[in-house]
């Protein structure tokens, strides 16, 4: 074969190899209220490939809250955590929020958790989700979960024996409040 033909073919093979899709972890929002549902998906896998997703969140005391789930990709190399049940892990049913609510202190059984998730004055926390393939991290993503909407202002109230925190929408002329 002519050298002039071999070079373009080799170049084309290099280009095609670099276009190979890499495994990608996606979270629908990078910042959301704790009450918002999120979509967690993985793409770029081979059909029926086995992967693990591990979530880790540090509470206010710096303790790690960990959840994990193992999935089998569909024939197209995709996993939608909200539509497919994990093969094993911290929870058993298809649940888009499973990696968040099933986290336990240091990944230990729930009966070993002391004091629960600590968040006294913490208005937001960050969860990191890692995509692992054969024990190696292939991708990761973070999401900030907030307890208050970004447009809410907070004021500490101290008057005589009254103590509290007042939350108000910053963009509203109506200033109603609930006192508990």
PDB file of C-alpha atoms in Angstrom:
ATOM      1  CA  UNK A   1       0.000   0.000   0.000  1.00  0.00           C
ATOM      2  CA  UNK A   2       1.284   3.430  -0.867  1.00  0.00           C
ATOM      3  CA  UNK A   3       2.703   5.504   2.035  1.00  0.00           C
ATOM      4  CA  UNK A   4       0.439   8.392   1.007  1.00  0.00           C
ATOM      5  CA  UNK A   5      -2.603   6.233   1.606  1.00  0.00           C
ATOM      6  CA  UNK A   6      -1.314   4.758   4.898  1.00  0.00           C
ATOM      7  CA  UNK A   7      -0.815   8.162   6.560  1.00  0.00           C
ATOM      8  CA  UNK A   8      -4.411   9.426   6.000  1.00  0.00           C
ATOM      9  CA  UNK A   9      -5.831   6.077   7.188  1.00  0.00           C
ATOM     10  CA  UNK A  10      -3.691   6.156  10.345  1.00  0.00           C
ATOM     11  CA  UNK A  11      -4.711   9.773  10.939  1.00  0.00           C
ATOM     12  CA  UNK A  12      -8.386   8.841  10.513  1.00  0.00           C
ATOM     13  CA  UNK A  13      -8.029   5.990  13.032  1.00  0.00           C
ATOM     14  CA  UNK A  14      -6.486   8.379  15.586  1.00  0.00           C
ATOM     15  CA  UNK A  15      -9.362  10.833  15.104  1.00  0.00           C
ATOM     16  CA  UNK A  16     -11.981   8.087  15.480  1.00  0.00           C
ATOM     17  CA  UNK A  17     -10.319   6.774  18.653  1.00  0.00           C
ATOM     18  CA  UNK A  18     -10.295  10.267  20.181  1.00  0.00           C
ATOM     19  CA  UNK A  19     -14.022  10.634  19.419  1.00  0.00           C
ATOM     20  CA  UNK A  20     -14.843   7.598  21.541  1.00  0.00           C
ATOM     21  CA  UNK A  21     -17.342   8.702  24.142  1.00  0.00           C
ATOM     22  CA  UNK A  22     -16.045   8.801  27.720  1.00  0.00           C
ATOM     23  CA  UNK A  23     -18.244   7.851  30.686  1.00  0.00           C
ATOM     24  CA  UNK A  24     -19.991  10.989  31.951  1.00  0.00           C
ATOM     25  CA  UNK A  25     -21.869  11.550  35.198  1.00  0.00           C
ATOM     26  CA  UNK A  26     -24.572  14.241  35.019  1.00  0.00           C
ATOM     27  CA  UNK A  27     -26.664  15.868  37.747  1.00  0.00           C
ATOM     28  CA  UNK A  28     -29.612  17.961  36.532  1.00  0.00           C
ATOM     29  CA  UNK A  29     -28.792  20.969  38.765  1.00  0.00           C
ATOM     30  CA  UNK A  30     -25.536  22.105  40.351  1.00  0.00           C
ATOM     31  CA  UNK A  31     -27.394  24.028  43.087  1.00  0.00           C
ATOM     32  CA  UNK A  32     -30.845  23.154  44.403  1.00  0.00           C
ATOM     33  CA  UNK A  33     -33.071  23.301  47.463  1.00  0.00           C
ATOM     34  CA  UNK A  34     -32.987  20.159  49.609  1.00  0.00           C
ATOM     35  CA  UNK A  35     -36.661  19.648  48.721  1.00  0.00           C
ATOM     36  CA  UNK A  36     -35.948  19.678  44.950  1.00  0.00           C
ATOM     37  CA  UNK A  37     -35.714  16.378  43.097  1.00  0.00           C
ATOM     38  CA  UNK A  38     -32.595  15.896  41.006  1.00  0.00           C
ATOM     39  CA  UNK A  39     -31.879  13.682  38.034  1.00  0.00           C
ATOM     40  CA  UNK A  40     -28.651  11.654  38.174  1.00  0.00           C
ATOM     41  CA  UNK A  41     -27.602   9.955  34.936  1.00  0.00           C
ATOM     42  CA  UNK A  42     -24.531   8.292  33.454  1.00  0.00           C
ATOM     43  CA  UNK A  43     -23.805   8.054  29.731  1.00  0.00           C
ATOM     44  CA  UNK A  44     -20.917   6.947  27.527  1.00  0.00           C
ATOM     45  CA  UNK A  45     -20.739   3.442  28.974  1.00  0.00           C
ATOM     46  CA  UNK A  46     -20.653   0.198  27.042  1.00  0.00           C
ATOM     47  CA  UNK A  47     -23.887  -1.769  26.890  1.00  0.00           C
ATOM     48  CA  UNK A  48     -24.601  -3.726  30.105  1.00  0.00           C
ATOM     49  CA  UNK A  49     -21.494  -2.305  31.817  1.00  0.00           C
ATOM     50  CA  UNK A  50     -21.494  -2.483  35.641  1.00  0.00           C
ATOM     51  CA  UNK A  51     -20.766   0.795  37.448  1.00  0.00           C
ATOM     52  CA  UNK A  52     -20.969   2.153  40.985  1.00  0.00           C
ATOM     53  CA  UNK A  53     -22.087   5.582  42.141  1.00  0.00           C
ATOM     54  CA  UNK A  54     -20.896   6.814  45.517  1.00  0.00           C
ATOM     55  CA  UNK A  55     -22.206   9.972  47.194  1.00  0.00           C
ATOM     56  CA  UNK A  56     -20.403  11.705  50.027  1.00  0.00           C
ATOM     57  CA  UNK A  57     -21.592  14.667  52.072  1.00  0.00           C
ATOM     58  CA  UNK A  58     -19.832  16.257  55.045  1.00  0.00           C
ATOM     59  CA  UNK A  59     -22.085  17.546  57.797  1.00  0.00           C
ATOM     60  CA  UNK A  60     -21.327  20.594  59.939  1.00  0.00           C
ATOM     61  CA  UNK A  61     -19.134  18.511  62.236  1.00  0.00           C
ATOM     62  CA  UNK A  62     -17.098  17.291  59.250  1.00  0.00           C
ATOM     63  CA  UNK A  63     -18.469  13.745  59.455  1.00  0.00           C
ATOM     64  CA  UNK A  64     -18.835  11.877  56.145  1.00  0.00           C
ATOM     65  CA  UNK A  65     -22.301  10.657  55.122  1.00  0.00           C
ATOM     66  CA  UNK A  66     -21.941   8.049  52.387  1.00  0.00           C
ATOM     67  CA  UNK A  67     -24.323   6.178  50.095  1.00  0.00           C
ATOM     68  CA  UNK A  68     -23.489   3.856  47.221  1.00  0.00           C
ATOM     69  CA  UNK A  69     -25.306   1.942  44.542  1.00  0.00           C
ATOM     70  CA  UNK A  70     -24.207  -0.443  41.778  1.00  0.00           C
ATOM     71  CA  UNK A  71     -26.000  -0.348  38.429  1.00  0.00           C
ATOM     72  CA  UNK A  72     -25.993  -2.158  35.110  1.00  0.00           C
ATOM     73  CA  UNK A  73     -26.056   0.123  32.068  1.00  0.00           C
ATOM     74  CA  UNK A  74     -28.737  -0.415  29.451  1.00  0.00           C
ATOM     75  CA  UNK A  75     -27.898  -1.634  25.931  1.00  0.00           C
ATOM     76  CA  UNK A  76     -27.144   1.991  24.917  1.00  0.00           C
ATOM     77  CA  UNK A  77     -24.590   2.459  27.722  1.00  0.00           C
ATOM     78  CA  UNK A  78     -26.792   4.678  29.900  1.00  0.00           C
ATOM     79  CA  UNK A  79     -27.960   4.619  33.521  1.00  0.00           C
ATOM     80  CA  UNK A  80     -30.810   6.783  34.815  1.00  0.00           C
ATOM     81  CA  UNK A  81     -30.835   6.429  38.597  1.00  0.00           C
ATOM     82  CA  UNK A  82     -34.488   7.495  38.727  1.00  0.00           C
ATOM     83  CA  UNK A  83     -35.601   4.761  36.326  1.00  0.00           C
ATOM     84  CA  UNK A  84     -33.494   1.713  37.126  1.00  0.00           C
ATOM     85  CA  UNK A  85     -33.113  -0.086  40.451  1.00  0.00           C
ATOM     86  CA  UNK A  86     -29.579  -0.647  41.701  1.00  0.00           C
ATOM     87  CA  UNK A  87     -28.184  -4.181  41.659  1.00  0.00           C
ATOM     88  CA  UNK A  88     -26.926  -3.548  45.202  1.00  0.00           C
ATOM     89  CA  UNK A  89     -26.157  -0.691  47.542  1.00  0.00           C
ATOM     90  CA  UNK A  90     -27.658   1.646  50.134  1.00  0.00           C
ATOM     91  CA  UNK A  91     -31.185   1.417  48.708  1.00  0.00           C
ATOM     92  CA  UNK A  92     -33.124  -1.089  46.588  1.00  0.00           C
ATOM     93  CA  UNK A  93     -35.657   0.632  44.279  1.00  0.00           C
ATOM     94  CA  UNK A  94     -35.273   2.989  41.333  1.00  0.00           C
ATOM     95  CA  UNK A  95     -35.054   6.394  43.003  1.00  0.00           C
ATOM     96  CA  UNK A  96     -33.485   9.551  41.587  1.00  0.00           C
ATOM     97  CA  UNK A  97     -32.780  10.792  45.111  1.00  0.00           C
ATOM     98  CA  UNK A  98     -31.601   7.472  46.573  1.00  0.00           C
ATOM     99  CA  UNK A  99     -27.954   8.544  46.718  1.00  0.00           C
ATOM    100  CA  UNK A 100     -29.000  11.485  48.911  1.00  0.00           C
ATOM    101  CA  UNK A 101     -31.544  10.096  51.391  1.00  0.00           C
ATOM    102  CA  UNK A 102     -29.891   6.684  51.894  1.00  0.00           C
ATOM    103  CA  UNK A 103     -26.543   8.089  53.056  1.00  0.00           C
ATOM    104  CA  UNK A 104     -25.388   6.874  56.443  1.00  0.00           C
ATOM    105  CA  UNK A 105     -22.672   8.115  58.760  1.00  0.00           C
ATOM    106  CA  UNK A 106     -19.375   6.878  57.289  1.00  0.00           C
ATOM    107  CA  UNK A 107     -21.402   4.352  55.286  1.00  0.00           C
ATOM    108  CA  UNK A 108     -22.140   2.356  58.470  1.00  0.00           C
ATOM    109  CA  UNK A 109     -25.489   0.744  59.346  1.00  0.00           C
ATOM    110  CA  UNK A 110     -28.127   3.214  60.551  1.00  0.00           C
ATOM    111  CA  UNK A 111     -28.053   1.924  64.144  1.00  0.00           C
ATOM    112  CA  UNK A 112     -24.479   3.254  64.470  1.00  0.00           C
ATOM    113  CA  UNK A 113     -25.435   6.877  63.648  1.00  0.00           C
ATOM    114  CA  UNK A 114     -25.186   9.163  66.656  1.00  0.00           C
ATOM    115  CA  UNK A 115     -26.934  12.517  66.603  1.00  0.00           C
ATOM    116  CA  UNK A 116     -28.025  12.447  62.970  1.00  0.00           C
ATOM    117  CA  UNK A 117     -26.914  14.803  60.219  1.00  0.00           C
ATOM    118  CA  UNK A 118     -25.551  17.935  61.895  1.00  0.00           C
ATOM    119  CA  UNK A 119     -26.550  21.198  60.240  1.00  0.00           C
ATOM    120  CA  UNK A 120     -27.325  23.670  63.049  1.00  0.00           C
ATOM    121  CA  UNK A 121     -26.469  26.923  61.295  1.00  0.00           C
ATOM    122  CA  UNK A 122     -25.453  25.359  58.014  1.00  0.00           C
ATOM    123  CA  UNK A 123     -27.606  26.882  55.258  1.00  0.00           C
ATOM    124  CA  UNK A 124     -26.162  24.667  52.504  1.00  0.00           C
ATOM    125  CA  UNK A 125     -24.036  21.587  52.047  1.00  0.00           C
ATOM    126  CA  UNK A 126     -22.198  20.016  49.124  1.00  0.00           C
ATOM    127  CA  UNK A 127     -22.612  16.427  47.971  1.00  0.00           C
ATOM    128  CA  UNK A 128     -20.004  14.839  45.715  1.00  0.00           C
ATOM    129  CA  UNK A 129     -21.063  11.906  43.563  1.00  0.00           C
ATOM    130  CA  UNK A 130     -18.353   9.703  42.066  1.00  0.00           C
ATOM    131  CA  UNK A 131     -18.748   7.359  39.109  1.00  0.00           C
ATOM    132  CA  UNK A 132     -16.582   4.285  39.642  1.00  0.00           C
ATOM    133  CA  UNK A 133     -15.775   1.672  37.030  1.00  0.00           C
ATOM    134  CA  UNK A 134     -13.868  -1.404  38.195  1.00  0.00           C
ATOM    135  CA  UNK A 135     -12.871   0.451  41.392  1.00  0.00           C
ATOM    136  CA  UNK A 136     -11.426   3.518  39.650  1.00  0.00           C
ATOM    137  CA  UNK A 137     -13.111   6.938  39.607  1.00  0.00           C
ATOM    138  CA  UNK A 138     -14.079   7.713  35.995  1.00  0.00           C
ATOM    139  CA  UNK A 139     -15.972  10.969  36.671  1.00  0.00           C
ATOM    140  CA  UNK A 140     -17.430  12.992  39.526  1.00  0.00           C
ATOM    141  CA  UNK A 141     -19.801  15.882  40.038  1.00  0.00           C
ATOM    142  CA  UNK A 142     -20.916  18.090  42.918  1.00  0.00           C
ATOM    143  CA  UNK A 143     -24.242  19.589  43.845  1.00  0.00           C
ATOM    144  CA  UNK A 144     -24.905  22.236  46.492  1.00  0.00           C
ATOM    145  CA  UNK A 145     -28.099  21.545  48.454  1.00  0.00           C
ATOM    146  CA  UNK A 146     -29.607  24.631  50.118  1.00  0.00           C
ATOM    147  CA  UNK A 147     -32.115  24.822  52.975  1.00  0.00           C
ATOM    148  CA  UNK A 148     -33.249  28.306  51.918  1.00  0.00           C
ATOM    149  CA  UNK A 149     -33.974  29.728  48.489  1.00  0.00           C
ATOM    150  CA  UNK A 150     -31.322  32.160  47.286  1.00  0.00           C
ATOM    151  CA  UNK A 151     -33.788  35.068  47.385  1.00  0.00           C
ATOM    152  CA  UNK A 152     -34.594  34.601  51.092  1.00  0.00           C
ATOM    153  CA  UNK A 153     -32.994  36.932  53.620  1.00  0.00           C
ATOM    154  CA  UNK A 154     -32.366  35.876  57.208  1.00  0.00           C
ATOM    155  CA  UNK A 155     -32.412  38.035  60.324  1.00  0.00           C
ATOM    156  CA  UNK A 156     -31.699  36.909  63.896  1.00  0.00           C
ATOM    157  CA  UNK A 157     -34.269  38.220  66.380  1.00  0.00           C
ATOM    158  CA  UNK A 158     -33.266  38.861  70.006  1.00  0.00           C
ATOM    159  CA  UNK A 159     -35.717  40.909  72.041  1.00  0.00           C
ATOM    160  CA  UNK A 160     -35.998  40.363  75.788  1.00  0.00           C
ATOM    161  CA  UNK A 161     -36.668  36.625  76.102  1.00  0.00           C
ATOM    162  CA  UNK A 162     -37.761  36.245  72.451  1.00  0.00           C
ATOM    163  CA  UNK A 163     -35.201  34.465  70.282  1.00  0.00           C
ATOM    164  CA  UNK A 164     -35.629  33.362  66.712  1.00  0.00           C
ATOM    165  CA  UNK A 165     -34.635  33.593  63.095  1.00  0.00           C
ATOM    166  CA  UNK A 166     -36.803  35.504  60.661  1.00  0.00           C
ATOM    167  CA  UNK A 167     -36.741  34.388  57.010  1.00  0.00           C
ATOM    168  CA  UNK A 168     -38.148  36.836  54.466  1.00  0.00           C
ATOM    169  CA  UNK A 169     -38.357  36.832  50.691  1.00  0.00           C
ATOM    170  CA  UNK A 170     -36.036  39.639  49.579  1.00  0.00           C
ATOM    171  CA  UNK A 171     -38.032  40.402  46.440  1.00  0.00           C
ATOM    172  CA  UNK A 172     -41.472  40.820  47.976  1.00  0.00           C
ATOM    173  CA  UNK A 173     -43.235  43.899  49.293  1.00  0.00           C
ATOM    174  CA  UNK A 174     -45.502  41.637  51.376  1.00  0.00           C
ATOM    175  CA  UNK A 175     -43.768  40.810  54.643  1.00  0.00           C
ATOM    176  CA  UNK A 176     -45.923  38.104  56.229  1.00  0.00           C
ATOM    177  CA  UNK A 177     -44.316  35.774  58.725  1.00  0.00           C
ATOM    178  CA  UNK A 178     -45.016  32.601  60.655  1.00  0.00           C
ATOM    179  CA  UNK A 179     -43.979  32.612  64.317  1.00  0.00           C
ATOM    180  CA  UNK A 180     -43.344  29.239  65.923  1.00  0.00           C
TER     181      UNK A 180
END
